[in-house]
mmCIF file of C-alpha atoms in Angstrom:
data_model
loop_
_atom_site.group_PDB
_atom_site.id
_atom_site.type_symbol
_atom_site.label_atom_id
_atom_site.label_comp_id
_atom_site.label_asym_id
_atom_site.label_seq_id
_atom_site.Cartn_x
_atom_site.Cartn_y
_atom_site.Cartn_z
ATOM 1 C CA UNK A 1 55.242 135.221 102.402
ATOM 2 C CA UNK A 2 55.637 135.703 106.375
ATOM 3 C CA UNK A 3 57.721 133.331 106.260
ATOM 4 C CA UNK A 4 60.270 134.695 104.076
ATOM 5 C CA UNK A 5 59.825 137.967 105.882
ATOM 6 C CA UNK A 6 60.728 136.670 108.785
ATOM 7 C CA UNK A 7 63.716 135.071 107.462
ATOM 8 C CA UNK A 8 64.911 138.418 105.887
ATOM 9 C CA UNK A 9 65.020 140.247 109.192
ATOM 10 C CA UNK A 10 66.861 137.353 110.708
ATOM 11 C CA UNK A 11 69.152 137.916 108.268
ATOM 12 C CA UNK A 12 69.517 141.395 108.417
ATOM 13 C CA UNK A 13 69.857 141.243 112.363
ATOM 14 C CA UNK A 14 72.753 138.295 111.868
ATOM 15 C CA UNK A 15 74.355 140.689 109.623
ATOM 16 C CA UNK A 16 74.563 143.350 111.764
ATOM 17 C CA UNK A 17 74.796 141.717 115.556
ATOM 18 C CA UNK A 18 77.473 139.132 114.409
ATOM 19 C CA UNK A 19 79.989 141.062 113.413
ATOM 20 C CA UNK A 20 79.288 143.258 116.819
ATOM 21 C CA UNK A 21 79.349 139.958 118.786
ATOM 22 C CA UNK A 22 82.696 139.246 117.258
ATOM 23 C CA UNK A 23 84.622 142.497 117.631
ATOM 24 C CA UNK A 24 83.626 142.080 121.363
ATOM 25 C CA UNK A 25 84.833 138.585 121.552
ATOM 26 C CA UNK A 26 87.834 139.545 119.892
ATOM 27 C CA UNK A 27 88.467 142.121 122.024
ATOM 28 C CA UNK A 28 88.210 140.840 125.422
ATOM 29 C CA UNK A 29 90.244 137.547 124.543
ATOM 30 C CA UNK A 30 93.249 140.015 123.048
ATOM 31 C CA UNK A 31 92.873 141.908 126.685
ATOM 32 C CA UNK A 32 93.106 138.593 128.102
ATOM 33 C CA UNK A 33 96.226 137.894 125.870
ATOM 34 C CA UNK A 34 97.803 141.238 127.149
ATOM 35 C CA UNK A 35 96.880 140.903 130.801
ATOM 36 C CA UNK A 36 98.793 137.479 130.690
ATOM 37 C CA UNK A 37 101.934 138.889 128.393
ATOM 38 C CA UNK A 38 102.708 141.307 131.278
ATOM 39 C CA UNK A 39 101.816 139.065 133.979
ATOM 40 C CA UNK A 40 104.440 136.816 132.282
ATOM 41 C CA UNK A 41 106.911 139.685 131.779
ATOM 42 C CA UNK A 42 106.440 140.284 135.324
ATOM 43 C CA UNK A 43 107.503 137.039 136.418
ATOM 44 C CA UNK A 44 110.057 136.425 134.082
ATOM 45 C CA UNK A 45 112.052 139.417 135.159
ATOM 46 C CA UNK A 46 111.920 138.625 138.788
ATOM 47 C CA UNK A 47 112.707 135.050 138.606
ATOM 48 C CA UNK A 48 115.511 135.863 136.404
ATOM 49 C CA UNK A 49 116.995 138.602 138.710
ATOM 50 C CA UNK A 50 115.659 136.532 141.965
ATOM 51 C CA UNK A 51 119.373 135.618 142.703
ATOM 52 C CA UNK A 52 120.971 139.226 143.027
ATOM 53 C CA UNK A 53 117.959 140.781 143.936
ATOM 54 C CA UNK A 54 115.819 143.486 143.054
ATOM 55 C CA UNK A 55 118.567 146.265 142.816
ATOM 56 C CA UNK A 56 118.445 147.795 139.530
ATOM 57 C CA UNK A 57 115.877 151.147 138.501
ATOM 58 C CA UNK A 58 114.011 148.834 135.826
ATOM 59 C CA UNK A 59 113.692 145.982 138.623
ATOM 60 C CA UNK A 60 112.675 147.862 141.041
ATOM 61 C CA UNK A 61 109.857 149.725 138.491
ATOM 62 C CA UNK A 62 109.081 145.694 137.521
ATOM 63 C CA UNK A 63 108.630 144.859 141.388
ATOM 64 C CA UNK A 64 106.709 148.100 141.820
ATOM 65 C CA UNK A 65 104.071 147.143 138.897
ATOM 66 C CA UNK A 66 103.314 143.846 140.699
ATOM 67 C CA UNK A 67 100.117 145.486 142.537
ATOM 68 C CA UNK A 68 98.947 146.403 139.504
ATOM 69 C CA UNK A 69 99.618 143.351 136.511
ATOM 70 C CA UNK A 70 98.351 141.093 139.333
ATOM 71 C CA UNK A 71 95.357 143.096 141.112
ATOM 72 C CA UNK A 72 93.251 140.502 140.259
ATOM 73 C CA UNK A 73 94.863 137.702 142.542
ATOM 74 C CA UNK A 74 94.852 138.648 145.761
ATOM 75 C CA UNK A 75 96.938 135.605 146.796
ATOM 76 C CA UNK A 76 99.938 137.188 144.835
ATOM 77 C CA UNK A 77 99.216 140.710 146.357
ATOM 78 C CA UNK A 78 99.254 139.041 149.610
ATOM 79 C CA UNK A 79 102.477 137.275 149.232
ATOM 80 C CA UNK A 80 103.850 140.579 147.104
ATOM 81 C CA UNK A 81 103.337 142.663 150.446
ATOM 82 C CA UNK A 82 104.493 140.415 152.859
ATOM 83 C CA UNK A 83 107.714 140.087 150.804
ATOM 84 C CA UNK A 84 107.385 143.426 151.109
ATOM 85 C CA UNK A 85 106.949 144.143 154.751
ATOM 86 C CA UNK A 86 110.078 141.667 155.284
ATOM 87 C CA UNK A 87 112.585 144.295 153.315
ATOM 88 C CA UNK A 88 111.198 147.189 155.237
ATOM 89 C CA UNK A 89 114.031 146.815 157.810
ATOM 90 C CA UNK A 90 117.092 148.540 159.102
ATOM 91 C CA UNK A 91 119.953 147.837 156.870
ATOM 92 C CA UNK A 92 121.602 146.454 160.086
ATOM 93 C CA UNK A 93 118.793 143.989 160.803
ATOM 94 C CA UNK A 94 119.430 142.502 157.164
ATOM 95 C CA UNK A 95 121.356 139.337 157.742
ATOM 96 C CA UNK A 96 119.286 138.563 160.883
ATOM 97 C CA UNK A 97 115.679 138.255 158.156
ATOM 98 C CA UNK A 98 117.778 137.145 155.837
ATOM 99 C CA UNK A 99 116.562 133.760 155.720
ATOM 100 C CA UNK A 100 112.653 135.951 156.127
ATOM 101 C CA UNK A 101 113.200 137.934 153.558
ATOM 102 C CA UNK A 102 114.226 134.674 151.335
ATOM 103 C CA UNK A 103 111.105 132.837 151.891
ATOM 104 C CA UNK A 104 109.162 136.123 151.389
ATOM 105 C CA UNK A 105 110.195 136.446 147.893
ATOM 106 C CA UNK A 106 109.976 132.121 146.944
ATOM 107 C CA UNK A 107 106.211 132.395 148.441
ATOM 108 C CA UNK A 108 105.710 135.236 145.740
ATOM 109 C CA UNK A 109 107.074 133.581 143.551
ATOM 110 C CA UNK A 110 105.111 130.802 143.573
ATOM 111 C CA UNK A 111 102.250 131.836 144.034
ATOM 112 C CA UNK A 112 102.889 133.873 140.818
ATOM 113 C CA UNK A 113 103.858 130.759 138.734
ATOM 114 C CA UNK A 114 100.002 129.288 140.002
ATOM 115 C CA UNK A 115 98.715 132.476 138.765
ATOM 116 C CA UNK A 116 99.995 131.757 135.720
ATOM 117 C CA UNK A 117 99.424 128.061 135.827
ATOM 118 C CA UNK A 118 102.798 127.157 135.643
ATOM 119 C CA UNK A 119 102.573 123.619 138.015
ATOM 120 C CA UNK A 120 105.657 122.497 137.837
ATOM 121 C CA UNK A 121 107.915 126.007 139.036
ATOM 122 C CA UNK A 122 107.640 124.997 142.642
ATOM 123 C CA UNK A 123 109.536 126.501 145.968
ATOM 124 C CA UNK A 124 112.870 123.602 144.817
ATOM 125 C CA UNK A 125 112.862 125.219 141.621
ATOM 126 C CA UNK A 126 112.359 129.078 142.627
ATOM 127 C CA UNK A 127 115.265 128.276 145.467
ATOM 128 C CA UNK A 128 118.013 127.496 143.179
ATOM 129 C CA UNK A 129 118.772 129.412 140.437
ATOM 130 C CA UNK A 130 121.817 128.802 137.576
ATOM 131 C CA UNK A 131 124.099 131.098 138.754
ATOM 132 C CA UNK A 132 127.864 130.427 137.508
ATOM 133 C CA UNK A 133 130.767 131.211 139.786
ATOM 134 C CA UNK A 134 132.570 133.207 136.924
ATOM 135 C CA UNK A 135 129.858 135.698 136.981
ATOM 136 C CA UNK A 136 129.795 135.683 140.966
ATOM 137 C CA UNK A 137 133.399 136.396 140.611
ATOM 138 C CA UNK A 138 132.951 139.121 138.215
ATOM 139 C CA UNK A 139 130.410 140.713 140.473
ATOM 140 C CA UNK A 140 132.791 140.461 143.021
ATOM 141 C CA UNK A 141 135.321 142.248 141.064
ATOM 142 C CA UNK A 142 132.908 145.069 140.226
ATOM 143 C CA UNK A 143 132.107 145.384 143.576
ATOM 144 C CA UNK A 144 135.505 145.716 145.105
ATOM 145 C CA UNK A 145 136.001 148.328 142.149
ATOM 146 C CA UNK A 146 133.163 150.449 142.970
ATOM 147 C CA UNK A 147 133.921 150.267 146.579
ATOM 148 C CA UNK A 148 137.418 151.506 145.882
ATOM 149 C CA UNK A 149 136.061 154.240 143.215
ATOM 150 C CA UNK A 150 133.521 155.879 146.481
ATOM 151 C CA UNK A 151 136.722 155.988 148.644
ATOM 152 C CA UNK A 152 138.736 157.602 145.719
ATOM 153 C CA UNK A 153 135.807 160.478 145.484
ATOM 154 C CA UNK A 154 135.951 160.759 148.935
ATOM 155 C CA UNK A 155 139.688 160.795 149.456
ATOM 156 C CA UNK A 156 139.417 163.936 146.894
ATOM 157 C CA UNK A 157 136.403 165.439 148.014
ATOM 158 C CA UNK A 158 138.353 165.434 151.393
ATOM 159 C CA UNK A 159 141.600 166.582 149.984
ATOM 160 C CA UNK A 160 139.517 169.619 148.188
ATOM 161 C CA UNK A 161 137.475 170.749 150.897
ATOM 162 C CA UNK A 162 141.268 170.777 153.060
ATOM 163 C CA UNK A 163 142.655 172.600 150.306
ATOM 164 C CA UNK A 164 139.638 175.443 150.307
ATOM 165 C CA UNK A 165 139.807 175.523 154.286
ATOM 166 C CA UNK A 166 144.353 175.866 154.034
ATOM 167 C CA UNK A 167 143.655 178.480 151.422
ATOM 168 C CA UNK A 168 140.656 180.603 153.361
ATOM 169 C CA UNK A 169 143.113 180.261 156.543
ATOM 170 C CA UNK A 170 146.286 181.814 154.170
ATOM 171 C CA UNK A 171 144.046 184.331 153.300
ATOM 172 C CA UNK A 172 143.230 185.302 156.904
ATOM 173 C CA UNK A 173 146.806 185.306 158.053
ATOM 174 C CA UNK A 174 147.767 187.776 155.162
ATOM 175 C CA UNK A 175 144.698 189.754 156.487
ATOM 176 C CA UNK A 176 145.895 190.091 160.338
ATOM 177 C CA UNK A 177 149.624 190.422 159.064
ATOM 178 C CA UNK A 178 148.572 193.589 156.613
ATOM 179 C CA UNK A 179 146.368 194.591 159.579
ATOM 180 C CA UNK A 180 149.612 194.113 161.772
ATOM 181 C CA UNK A 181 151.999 195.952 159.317
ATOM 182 C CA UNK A 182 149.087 198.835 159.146
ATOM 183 C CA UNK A 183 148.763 199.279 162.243
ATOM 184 C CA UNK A 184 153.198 199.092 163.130
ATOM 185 C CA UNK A 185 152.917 201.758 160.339
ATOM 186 C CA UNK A 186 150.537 203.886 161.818
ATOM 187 C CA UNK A 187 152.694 203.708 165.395
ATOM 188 C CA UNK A 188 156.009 204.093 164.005
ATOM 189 C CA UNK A 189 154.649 207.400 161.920
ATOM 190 C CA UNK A 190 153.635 209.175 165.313
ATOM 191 C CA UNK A 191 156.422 208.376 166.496
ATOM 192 C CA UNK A 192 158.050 210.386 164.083
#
């Protein structure tokens, strides 16, 4: 008879800590899944914009998040802020690091893909991107367009803020002249 109470609380302690165990389990390995889905959408996005840089609001939010999807390898955060520290220049001083700044980024690169055990994405691989002269071309284009739009804003900008000062300096000559003509009024009625 022990014996078969014993085997009922076994039971009865199965049937309640095994389904505990497993929600647990279950849990941590689909936090696992996530932390690796947006360590992956991390590094996606920068090695697909790693050509044209990191220009754009949403890839400069994905840069900014690398701290965080990645706190738990410090050899990416290392690599993150050294890349980093190498754009934290004068605009001037750009083409100098260029070749700095380059390196910077492959080396965080990398050391992202070993995060994510990707072996074969090595510094060959993260240096030359698909990028097809069409679409440099286009940039190009847009580029030369934009740059022509900002001097078109300016050009009016200019020409409006002329127009306001010709206008405020018509209104002070009518001023002085009616001040003029007042005051030739005033001396020509005495003389009278």
């Amino acid at each position: 008879m022990e014996k078969f109470g014993l085997l009922n609380i076994i039971n009865v302690i199965a049937i309640i800590v095994i389904p505990i165990v497993a929600v647990i389990i279950g849990q941590k390995l689909q936090d696992r899944s996530e932390k690796r889905k947006d360590k992956m959408n991390v590094f996606t996005h920068l090695m697909s914009y790693r050509m044209f840089g990191y220009t754009t609001q949403y890839s400069v939010n994905v840069f900014n998040s690398v701290p965080i999807i990645f706190n738990d390898d410090k050899n990416v955060i290392e690599k993150y802020n050294n890349y980093l520290k190498s754009l934290m220049i004068r605009k001037e001083d750009v083409p100098i690091k260029e070749k700095e700044i380059e390196n910077n980024k492959t080396k965080m690169l990398e050391a992202m893909s070993k995060s994510l055990g990707y072996k074969k994405i090595d510094w060959e691989l993260i240096q030359n991107p698909y990028v097809p002269t069409g679409l440099l071309e286009q940039i190009e284009v847009e580029n030369i367009l934009r740059k022509g739009q900002i001097e078109m804003a300016k050009v009016f900008a200019n020409y409006e803020t002329q127009k306001d000062s010709v206008q405020q300096f018509g209104l002070e000559i009518e001023k002085r002249y009616e001040s003029c003509k007042n005051k030739e009024g005033n001396t020509n009625d005495r003389k009278n």
